[in-house]
XYZ file of N, CA, C and O in Angstrom:
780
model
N 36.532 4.641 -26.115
C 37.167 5.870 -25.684
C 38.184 6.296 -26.732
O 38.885 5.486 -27.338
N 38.235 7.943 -26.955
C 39.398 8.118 -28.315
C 40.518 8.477 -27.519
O 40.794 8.958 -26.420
N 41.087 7.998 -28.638
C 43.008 8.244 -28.167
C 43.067 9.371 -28.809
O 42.313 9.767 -29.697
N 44.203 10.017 -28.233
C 44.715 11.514 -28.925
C 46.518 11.191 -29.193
O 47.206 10.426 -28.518
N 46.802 11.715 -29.931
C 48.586 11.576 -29.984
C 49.162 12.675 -28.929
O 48.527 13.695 -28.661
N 50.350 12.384 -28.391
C 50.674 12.805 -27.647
C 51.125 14.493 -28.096
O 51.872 14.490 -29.074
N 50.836 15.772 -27.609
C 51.014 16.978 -28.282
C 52.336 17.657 -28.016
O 53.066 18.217 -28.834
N 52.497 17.506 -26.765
C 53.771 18.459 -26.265
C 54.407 17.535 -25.865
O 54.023 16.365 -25.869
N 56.231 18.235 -25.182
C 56.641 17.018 -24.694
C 56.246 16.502 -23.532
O 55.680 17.051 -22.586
N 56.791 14.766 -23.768
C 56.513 14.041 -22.650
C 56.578 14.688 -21.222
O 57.164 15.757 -21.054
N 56.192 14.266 -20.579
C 55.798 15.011 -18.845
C 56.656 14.000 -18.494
O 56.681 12.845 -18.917
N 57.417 14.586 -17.611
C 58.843 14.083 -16.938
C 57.919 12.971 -15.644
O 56.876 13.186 -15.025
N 58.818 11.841 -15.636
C 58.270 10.962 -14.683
C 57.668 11.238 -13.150
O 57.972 12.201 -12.445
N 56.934 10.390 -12.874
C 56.425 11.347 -11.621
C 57.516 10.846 -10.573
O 58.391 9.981 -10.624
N 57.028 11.897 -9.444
C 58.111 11.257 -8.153
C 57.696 9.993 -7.443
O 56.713 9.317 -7.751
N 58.387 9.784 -6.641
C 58.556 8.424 -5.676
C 57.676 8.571 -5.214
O 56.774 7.737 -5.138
N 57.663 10.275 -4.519
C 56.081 10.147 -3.442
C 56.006 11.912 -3.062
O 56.990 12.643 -2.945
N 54.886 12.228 -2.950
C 54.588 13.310 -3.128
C 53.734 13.298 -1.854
O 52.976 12.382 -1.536
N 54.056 14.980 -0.823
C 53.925 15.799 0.523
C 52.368 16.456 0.540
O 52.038 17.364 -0.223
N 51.741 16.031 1.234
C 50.279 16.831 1.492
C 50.671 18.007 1.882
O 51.441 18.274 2.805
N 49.958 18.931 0.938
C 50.855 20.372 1.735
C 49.549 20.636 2.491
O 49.377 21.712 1.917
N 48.350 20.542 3.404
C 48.152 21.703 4.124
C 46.835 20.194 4.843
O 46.611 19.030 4.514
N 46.222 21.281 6.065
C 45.362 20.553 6.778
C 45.535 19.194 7.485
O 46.641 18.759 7.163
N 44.976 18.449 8.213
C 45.600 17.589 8.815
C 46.286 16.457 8.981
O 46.344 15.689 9.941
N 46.898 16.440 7.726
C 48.160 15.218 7.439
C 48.839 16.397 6.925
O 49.151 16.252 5.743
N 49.162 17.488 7.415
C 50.174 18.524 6.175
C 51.341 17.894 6.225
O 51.415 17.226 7.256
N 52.306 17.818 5.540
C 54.048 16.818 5.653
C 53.547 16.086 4.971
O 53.713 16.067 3.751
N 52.661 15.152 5.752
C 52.519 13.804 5.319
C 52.566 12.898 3.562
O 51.699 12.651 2.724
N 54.162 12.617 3.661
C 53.975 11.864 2.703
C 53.222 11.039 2.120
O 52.744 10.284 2.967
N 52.692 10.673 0.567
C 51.966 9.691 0.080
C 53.251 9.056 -1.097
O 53.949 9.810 -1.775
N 53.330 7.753 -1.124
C 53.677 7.098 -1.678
C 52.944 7.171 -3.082
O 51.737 7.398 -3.157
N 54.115 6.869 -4.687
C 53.353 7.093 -5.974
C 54.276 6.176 -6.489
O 55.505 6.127 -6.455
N 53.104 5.208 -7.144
C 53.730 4.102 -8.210
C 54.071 5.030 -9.497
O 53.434 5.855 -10.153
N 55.518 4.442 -9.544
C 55.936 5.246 -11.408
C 54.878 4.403 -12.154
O 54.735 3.248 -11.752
N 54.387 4.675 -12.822
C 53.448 3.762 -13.744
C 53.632 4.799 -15.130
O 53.969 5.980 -15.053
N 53.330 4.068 -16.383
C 52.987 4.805 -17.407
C 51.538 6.454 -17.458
O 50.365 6.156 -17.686
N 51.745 7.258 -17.331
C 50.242 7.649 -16.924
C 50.124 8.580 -16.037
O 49.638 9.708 -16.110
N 50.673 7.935 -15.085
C 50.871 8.414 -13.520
C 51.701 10.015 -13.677
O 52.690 10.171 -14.394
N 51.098 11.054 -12.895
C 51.702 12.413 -13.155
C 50.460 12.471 -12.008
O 49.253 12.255 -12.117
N 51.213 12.816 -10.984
C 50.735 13.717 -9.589
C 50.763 15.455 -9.902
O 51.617 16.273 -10.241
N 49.268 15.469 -9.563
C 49.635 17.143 -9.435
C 50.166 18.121 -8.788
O 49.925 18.103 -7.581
N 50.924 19.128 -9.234
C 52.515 19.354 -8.882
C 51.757 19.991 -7.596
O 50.530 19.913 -7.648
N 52.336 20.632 -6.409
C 52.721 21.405 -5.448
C 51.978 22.434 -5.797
O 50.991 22.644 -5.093
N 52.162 23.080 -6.620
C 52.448 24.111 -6.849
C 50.485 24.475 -7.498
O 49.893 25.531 -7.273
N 50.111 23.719 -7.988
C 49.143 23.236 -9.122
C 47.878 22.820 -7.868
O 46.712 23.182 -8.023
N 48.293 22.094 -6.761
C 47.409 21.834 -5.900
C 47.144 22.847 -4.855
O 46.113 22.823 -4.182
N 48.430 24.081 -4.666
C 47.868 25.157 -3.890
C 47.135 26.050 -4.419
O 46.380 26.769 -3.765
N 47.317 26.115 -5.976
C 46.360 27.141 -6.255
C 44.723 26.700 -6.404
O 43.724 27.417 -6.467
N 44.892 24.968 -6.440
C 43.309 24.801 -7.030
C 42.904 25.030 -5.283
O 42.034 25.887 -5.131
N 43.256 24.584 -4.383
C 42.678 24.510 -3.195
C 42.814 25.698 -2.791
O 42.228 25.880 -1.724
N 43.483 26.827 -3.298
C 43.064 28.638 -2.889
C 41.625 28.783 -3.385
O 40.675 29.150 -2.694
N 41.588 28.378 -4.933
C 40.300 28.649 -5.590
C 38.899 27.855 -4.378
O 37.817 28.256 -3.950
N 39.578 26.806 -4.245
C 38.057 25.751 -3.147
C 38.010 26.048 -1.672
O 37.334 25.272 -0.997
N 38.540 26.916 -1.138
C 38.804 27.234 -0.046
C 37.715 27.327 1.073
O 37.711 26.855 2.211
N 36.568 28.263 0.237
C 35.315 28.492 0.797
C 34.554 27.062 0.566
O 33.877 26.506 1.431
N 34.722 26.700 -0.400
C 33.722 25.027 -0.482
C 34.342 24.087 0.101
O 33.496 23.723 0.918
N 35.592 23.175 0.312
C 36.152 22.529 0.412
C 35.656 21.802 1.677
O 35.635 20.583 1.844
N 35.284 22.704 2.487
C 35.344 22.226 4.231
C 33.386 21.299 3.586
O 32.516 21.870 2.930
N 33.363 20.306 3.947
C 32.324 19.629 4.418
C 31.622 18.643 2.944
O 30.721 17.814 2.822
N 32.670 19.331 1.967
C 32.398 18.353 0.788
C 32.625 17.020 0.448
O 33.436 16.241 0.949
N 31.735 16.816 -0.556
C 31.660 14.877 -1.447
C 32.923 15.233 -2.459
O 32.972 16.193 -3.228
N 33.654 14.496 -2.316
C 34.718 14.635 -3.546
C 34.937 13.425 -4.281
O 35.108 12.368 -3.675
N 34.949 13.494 -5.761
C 35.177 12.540 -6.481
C 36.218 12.648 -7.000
O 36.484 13.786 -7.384
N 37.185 11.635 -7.229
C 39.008 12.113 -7.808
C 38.618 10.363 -8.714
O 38.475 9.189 -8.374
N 38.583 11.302 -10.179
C 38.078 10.030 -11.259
C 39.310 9.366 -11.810
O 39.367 8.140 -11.901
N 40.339 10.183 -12.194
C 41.799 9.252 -12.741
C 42.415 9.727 -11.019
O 42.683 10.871 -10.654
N 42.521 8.342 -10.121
C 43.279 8.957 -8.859
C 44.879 9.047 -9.019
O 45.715 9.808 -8.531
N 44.949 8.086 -9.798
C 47.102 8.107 -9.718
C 47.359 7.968 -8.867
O 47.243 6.878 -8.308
N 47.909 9.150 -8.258
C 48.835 9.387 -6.957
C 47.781 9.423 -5.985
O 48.144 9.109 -4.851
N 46.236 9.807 -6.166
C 45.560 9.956 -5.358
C 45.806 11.677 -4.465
O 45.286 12.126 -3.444
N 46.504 12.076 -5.124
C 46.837 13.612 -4.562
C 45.770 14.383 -4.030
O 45.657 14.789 -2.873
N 44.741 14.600 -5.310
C 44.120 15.533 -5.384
C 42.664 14.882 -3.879
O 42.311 15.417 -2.828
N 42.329 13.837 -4.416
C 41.900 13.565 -2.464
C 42.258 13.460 -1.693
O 41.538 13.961 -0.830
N 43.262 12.960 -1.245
C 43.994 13.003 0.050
C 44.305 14.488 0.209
O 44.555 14.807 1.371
N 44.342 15.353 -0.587
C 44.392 16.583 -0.031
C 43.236 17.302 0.293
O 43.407 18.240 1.070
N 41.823 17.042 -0.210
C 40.787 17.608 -0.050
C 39.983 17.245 1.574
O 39.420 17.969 2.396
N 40.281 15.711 1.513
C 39.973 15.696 3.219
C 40.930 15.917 3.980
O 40.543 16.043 5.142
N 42.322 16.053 3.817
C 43.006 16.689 4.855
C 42.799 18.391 4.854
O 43.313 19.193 5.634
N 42.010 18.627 3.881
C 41.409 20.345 4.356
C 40.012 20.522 4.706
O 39.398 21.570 4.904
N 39.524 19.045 4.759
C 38.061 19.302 5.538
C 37.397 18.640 4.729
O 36.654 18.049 5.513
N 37.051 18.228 3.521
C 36.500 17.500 2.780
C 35.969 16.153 3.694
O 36.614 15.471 4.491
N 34.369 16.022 3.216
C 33.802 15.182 4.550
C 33.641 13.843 4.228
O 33.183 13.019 5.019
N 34.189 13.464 2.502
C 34.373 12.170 2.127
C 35.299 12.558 0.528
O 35.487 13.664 0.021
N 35.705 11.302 0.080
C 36.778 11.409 -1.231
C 36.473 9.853 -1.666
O 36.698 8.836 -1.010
N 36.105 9.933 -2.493
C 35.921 8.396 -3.610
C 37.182 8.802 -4.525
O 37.644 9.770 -5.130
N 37.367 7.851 -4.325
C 39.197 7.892 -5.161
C 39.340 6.236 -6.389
O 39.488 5.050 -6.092
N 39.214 6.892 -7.684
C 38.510 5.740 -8.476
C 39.893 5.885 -9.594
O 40.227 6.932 -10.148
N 40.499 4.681 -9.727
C 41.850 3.714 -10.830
C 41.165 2.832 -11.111
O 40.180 2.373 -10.535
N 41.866 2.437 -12.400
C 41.730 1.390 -13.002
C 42.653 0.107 -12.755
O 42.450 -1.107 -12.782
N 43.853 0.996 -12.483
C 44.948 -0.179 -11.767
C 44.827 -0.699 -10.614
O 44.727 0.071 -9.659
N 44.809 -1.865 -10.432
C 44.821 -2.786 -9.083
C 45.716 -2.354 -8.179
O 45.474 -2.187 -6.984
N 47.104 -2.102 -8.906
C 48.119 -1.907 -7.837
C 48.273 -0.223 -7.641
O 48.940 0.277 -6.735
N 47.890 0.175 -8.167
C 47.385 1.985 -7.817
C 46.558 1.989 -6.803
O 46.937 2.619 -5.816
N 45.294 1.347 -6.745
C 44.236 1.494 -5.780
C 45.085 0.356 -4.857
O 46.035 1.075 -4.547
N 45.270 -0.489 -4.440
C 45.971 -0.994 -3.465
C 47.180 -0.447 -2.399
O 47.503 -0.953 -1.324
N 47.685 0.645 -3.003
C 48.954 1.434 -2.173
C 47.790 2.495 -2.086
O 48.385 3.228 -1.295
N 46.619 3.127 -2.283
C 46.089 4.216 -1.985
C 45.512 3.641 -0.888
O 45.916 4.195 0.134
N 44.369 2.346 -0.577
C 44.170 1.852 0.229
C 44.922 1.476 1.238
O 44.441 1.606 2.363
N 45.983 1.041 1.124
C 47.047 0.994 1.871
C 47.456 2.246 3.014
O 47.675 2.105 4.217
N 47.479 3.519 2.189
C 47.624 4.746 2.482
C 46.230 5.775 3.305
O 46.186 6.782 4.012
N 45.516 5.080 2.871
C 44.425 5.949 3.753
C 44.111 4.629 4.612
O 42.912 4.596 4.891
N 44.711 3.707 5.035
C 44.086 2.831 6.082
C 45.565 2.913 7.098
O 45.681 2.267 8.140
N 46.494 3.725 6.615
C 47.654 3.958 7.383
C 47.508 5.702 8.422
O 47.972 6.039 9.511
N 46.721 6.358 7.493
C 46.364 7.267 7.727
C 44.674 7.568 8.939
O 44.274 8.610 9.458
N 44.264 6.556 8.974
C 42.987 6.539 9.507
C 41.935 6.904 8.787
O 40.918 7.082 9.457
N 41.848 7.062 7.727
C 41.344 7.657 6.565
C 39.830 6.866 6.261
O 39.679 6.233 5.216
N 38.751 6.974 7.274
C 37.539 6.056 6.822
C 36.553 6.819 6.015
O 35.645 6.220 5.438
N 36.655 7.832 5.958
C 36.297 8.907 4.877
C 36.502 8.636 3.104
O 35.859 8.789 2.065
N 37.631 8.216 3.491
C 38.067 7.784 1.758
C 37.499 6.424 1.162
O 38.057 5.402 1.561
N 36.877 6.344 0.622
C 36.751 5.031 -0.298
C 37.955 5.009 -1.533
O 38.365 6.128 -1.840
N 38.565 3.829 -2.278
C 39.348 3.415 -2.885
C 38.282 2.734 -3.699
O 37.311 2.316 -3.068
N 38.316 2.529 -5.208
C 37.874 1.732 -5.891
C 38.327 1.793 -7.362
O 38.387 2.714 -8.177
N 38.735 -0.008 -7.424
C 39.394 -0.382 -8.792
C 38.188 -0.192 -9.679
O 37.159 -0.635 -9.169
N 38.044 0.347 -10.867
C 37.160 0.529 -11.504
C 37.299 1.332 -12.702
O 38.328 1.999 -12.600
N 36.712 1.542 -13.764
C 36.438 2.458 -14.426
C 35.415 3.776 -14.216
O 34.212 3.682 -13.973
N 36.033 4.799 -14.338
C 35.498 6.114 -13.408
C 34.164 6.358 -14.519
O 33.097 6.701 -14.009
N 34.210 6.229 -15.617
C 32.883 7.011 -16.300
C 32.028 5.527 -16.005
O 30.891 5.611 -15.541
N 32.522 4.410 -16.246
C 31.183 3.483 -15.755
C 30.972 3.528 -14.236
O 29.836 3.301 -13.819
N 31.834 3.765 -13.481
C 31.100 4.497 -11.624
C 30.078 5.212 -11.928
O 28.902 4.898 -11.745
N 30.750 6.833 -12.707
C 29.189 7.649 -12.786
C 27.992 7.238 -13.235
O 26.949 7.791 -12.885
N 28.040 6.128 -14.136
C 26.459 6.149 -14.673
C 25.975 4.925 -14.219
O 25.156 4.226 -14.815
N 26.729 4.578 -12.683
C 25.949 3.385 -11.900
C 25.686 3.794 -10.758
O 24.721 3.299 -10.175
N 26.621 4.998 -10.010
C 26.761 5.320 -8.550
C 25.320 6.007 -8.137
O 24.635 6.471 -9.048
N 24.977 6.058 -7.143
C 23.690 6.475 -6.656
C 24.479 8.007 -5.741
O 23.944 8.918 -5.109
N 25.753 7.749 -6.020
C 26.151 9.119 -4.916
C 26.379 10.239 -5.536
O 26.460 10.330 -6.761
N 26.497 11.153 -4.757
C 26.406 12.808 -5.607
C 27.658 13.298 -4.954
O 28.069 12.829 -3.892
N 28.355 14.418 -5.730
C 29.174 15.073 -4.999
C 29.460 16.574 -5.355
O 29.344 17.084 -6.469
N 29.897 17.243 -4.075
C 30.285 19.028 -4.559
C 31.004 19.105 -5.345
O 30.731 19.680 -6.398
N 32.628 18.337 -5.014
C 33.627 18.447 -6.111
C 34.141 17.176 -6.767
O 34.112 16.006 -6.386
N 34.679 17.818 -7.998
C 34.882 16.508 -8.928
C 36.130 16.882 -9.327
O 36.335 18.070 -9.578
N 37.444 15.663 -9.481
C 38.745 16.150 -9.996
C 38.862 15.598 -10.839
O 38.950 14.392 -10.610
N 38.942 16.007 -12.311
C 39.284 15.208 -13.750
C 40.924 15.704 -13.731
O 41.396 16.813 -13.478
N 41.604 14.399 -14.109
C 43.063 15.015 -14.344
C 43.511 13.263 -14.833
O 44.184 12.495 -14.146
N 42.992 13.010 -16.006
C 43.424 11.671 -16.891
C 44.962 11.805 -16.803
O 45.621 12.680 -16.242
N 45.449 10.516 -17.628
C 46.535 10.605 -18.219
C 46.444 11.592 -19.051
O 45.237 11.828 -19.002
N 46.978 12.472 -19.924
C 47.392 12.901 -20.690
C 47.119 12.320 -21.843
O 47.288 11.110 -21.697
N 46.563 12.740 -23.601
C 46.226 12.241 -24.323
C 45.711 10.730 -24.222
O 46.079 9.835 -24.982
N 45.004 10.613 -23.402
C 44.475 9.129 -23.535
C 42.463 9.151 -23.482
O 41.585 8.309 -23.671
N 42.498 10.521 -23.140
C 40.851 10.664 -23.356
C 40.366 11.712 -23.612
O 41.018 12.703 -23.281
N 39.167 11.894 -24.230
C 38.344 13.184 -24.353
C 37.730 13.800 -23.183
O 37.111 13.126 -22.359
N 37.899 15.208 -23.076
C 37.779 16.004 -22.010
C 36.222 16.254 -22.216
O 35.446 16.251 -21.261
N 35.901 16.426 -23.259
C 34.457 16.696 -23.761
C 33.841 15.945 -23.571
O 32.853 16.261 -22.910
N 33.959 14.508 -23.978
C 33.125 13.215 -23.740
C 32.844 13.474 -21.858
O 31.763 13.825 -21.387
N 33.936 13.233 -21.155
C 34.110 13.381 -20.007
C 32.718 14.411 -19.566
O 31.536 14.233 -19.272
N 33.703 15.619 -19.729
C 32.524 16.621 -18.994
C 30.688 15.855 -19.658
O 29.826 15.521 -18.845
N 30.578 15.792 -20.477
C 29.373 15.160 -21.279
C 28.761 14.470 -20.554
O 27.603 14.682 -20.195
N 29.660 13.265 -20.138
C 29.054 12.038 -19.656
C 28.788 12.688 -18.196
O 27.734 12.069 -18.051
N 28.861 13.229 -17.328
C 29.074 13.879 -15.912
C 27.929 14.661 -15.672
O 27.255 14.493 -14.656
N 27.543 15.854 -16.885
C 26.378 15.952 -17.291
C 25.244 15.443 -16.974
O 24.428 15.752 -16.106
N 25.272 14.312 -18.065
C 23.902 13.202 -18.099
C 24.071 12.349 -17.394
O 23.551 11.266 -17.665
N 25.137 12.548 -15.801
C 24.970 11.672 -14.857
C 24.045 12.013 -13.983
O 23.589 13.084 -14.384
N 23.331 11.587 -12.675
C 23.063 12.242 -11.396
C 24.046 12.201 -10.566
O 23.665 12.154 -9.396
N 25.301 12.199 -10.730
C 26.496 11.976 -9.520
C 26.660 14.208 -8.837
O 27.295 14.569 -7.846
N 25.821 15.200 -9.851
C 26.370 16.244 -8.890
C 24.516 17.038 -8.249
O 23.309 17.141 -8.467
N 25.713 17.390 -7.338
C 24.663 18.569 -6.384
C 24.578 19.737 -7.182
O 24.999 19.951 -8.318
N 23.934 20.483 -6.353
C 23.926 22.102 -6.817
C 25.232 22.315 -6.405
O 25.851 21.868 -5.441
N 25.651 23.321 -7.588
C 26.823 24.067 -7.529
C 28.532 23.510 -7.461
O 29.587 23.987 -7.043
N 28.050 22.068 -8.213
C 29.544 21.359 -7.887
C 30.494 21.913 -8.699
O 30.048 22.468 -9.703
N 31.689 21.917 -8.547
C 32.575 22.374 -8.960
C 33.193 21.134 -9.625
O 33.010 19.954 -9.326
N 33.939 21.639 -10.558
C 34.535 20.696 -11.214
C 35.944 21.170 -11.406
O 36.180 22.378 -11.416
N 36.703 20.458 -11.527
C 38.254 20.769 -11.781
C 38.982 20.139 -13.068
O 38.503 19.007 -13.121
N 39.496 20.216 -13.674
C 40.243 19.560 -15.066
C 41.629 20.031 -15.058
O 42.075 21.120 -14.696
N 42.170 19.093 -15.484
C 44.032 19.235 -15.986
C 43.841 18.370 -16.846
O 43.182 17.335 -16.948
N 44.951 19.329 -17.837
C 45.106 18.965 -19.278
C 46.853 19.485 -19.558
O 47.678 20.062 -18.850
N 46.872 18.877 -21.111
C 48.043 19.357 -21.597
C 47.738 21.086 -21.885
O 46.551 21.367 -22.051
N 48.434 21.882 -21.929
C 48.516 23.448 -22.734
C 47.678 23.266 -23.918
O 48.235 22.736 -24.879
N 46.651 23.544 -24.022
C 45.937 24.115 -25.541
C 44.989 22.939 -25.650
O 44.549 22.702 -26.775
N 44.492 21.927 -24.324
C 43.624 20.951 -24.275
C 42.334 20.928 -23.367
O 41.566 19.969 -23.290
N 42.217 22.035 -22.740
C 41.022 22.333 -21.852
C 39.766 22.492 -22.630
O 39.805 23.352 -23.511
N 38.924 21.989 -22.514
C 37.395 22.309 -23.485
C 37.035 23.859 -23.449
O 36.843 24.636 -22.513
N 37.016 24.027 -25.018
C 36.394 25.241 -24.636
C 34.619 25.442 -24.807
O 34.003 26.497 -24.655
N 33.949 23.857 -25.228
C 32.857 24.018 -25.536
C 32.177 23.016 -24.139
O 32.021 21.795 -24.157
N 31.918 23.779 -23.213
C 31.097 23.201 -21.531
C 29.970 22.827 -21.957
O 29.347 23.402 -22.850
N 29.539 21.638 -21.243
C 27.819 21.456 -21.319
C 27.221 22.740 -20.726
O 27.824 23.414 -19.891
N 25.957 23.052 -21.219
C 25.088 23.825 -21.092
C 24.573 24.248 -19.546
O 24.000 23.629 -18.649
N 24.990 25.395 -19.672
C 25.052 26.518 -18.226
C 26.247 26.419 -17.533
O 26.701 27.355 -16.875
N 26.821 25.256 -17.650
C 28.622 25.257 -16.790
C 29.245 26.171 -17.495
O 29.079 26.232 -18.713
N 30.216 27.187 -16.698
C 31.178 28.009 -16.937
C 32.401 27.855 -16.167
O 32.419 27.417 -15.017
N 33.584 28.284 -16.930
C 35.006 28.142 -16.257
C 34.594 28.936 -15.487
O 33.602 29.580 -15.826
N 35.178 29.168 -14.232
C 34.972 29.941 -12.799
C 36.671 30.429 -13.001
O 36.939 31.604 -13.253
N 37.632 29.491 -12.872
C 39.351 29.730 -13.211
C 40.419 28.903 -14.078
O 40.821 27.740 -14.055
N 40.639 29.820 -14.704
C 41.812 28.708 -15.475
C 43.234 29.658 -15.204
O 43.267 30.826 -14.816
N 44.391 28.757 -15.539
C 45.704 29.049 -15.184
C 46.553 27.589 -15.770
O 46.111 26.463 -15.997
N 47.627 28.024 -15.867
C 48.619 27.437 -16.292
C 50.056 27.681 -15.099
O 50.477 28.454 -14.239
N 50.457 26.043 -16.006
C 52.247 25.928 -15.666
C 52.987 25.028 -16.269
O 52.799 23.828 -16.066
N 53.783 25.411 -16.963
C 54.600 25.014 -17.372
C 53.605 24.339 -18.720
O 53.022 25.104 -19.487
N 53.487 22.309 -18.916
C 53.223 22.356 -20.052
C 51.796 21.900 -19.727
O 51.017 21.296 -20.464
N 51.542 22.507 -17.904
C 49.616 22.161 -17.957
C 48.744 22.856 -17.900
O 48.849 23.523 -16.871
N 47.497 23.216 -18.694
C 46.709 24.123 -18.315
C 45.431 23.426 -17.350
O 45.437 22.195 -17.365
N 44.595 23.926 -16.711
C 44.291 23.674 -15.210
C 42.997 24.568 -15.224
O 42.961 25.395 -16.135
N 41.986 24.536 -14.403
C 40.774 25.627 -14.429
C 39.689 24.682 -13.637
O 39.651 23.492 -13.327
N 38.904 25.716 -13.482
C 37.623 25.214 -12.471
C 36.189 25.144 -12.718
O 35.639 25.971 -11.990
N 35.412 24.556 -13.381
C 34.244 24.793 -13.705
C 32.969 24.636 -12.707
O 32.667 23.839 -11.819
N 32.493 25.551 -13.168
C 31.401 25.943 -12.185
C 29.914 25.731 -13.513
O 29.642 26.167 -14.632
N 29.151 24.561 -12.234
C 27.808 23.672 -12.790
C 26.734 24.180 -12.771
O 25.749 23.557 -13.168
């Protein structure tokens, strides 16, 4: 996997624990290990992607490949999402997420320690939506989308999601995927691809 140097400044540490804003855990706190890496997607960043999924969201497969905080699933089945594979590499990341969706009643969610691009090119499962949102300079967005590609992990019409640093979103998609939305804040740019 290539490393990139870090471009802009550092991204301010993440919080303690970050609020499901909507659907049926809305409030509901989730607990977030500070870890190196770790950057939950902001508030602000998760209402607009879930304005954009609004119409899909209810009854979807969701895959959340760097989970971290696990944000971006725990918010998709608390808006209807009908399962969430939530895939770290850290033991003790996936252990407080497990923790957290078995506190939550959460049998919908799978947790798994693993490496997310070797999941895709072993998993037999498919899904509508997919959340890419790495660390920050630690992988190729291209390789990524690439490998996802020449997986069988999507359905018709999955959507894909990416967060990046400002001026790091691919602008070259595998063949027939198009951005559907992109947007920014602050030092992340953000967008939705459509498969």
């Amino acid at each position: 996997m290539k490393h990139f140097p870090q471009t802009v400044n550092k991204i301010k540490s993440a919080p303690q624990q970050i609020k499901i804003i909507a659907g049926q855990w809305r409030g509901t706190n989730l607990k977030v290990l500070l870890k190196e890496g770790v950057r939950p997607t902001s508030n602000r960043i998760r209402e607009t992607l879930f304005n954009w999924l609004q119409v899909s969201i209810e009854g979807s497969d969701c895959l959340d490949m760097f989970a971290g905080s696990g944000a971006l699933g725990f918010e998709a089945v608390s808006r209807g999402a009908s399962s969430a594979v939530i895939i770290d590499t850290d033991p003790a990341i996936i252990k407080l997420l497990t923790e957290q969706s078995q506190r939550l009643q959460a049998n919908n969610i799978k947790t798994i320690c693993a490496d997310s691009l070797q999941y895709i090119e072993q998993t037999q499962n498919q899904f509508d939506t997919i959340f890419i949102d790495p660390p920050f300079a630690q992988y190729d967005l291209v390789e990524i989308l690439n490998k996802i590609s020449r997986s069988g992990i999507l359905k018709d019409n999955t959507a894909i999601y990416v967060e990046a640093q400002v001026g790091n979103l691919p602008l070259n998609l595998p063949q027939s995927w198009l951005w559907k939305r992109q947007s920014k804040a602050g030092d992340v740019e953000y967008g939705l691809i459509e498969t």
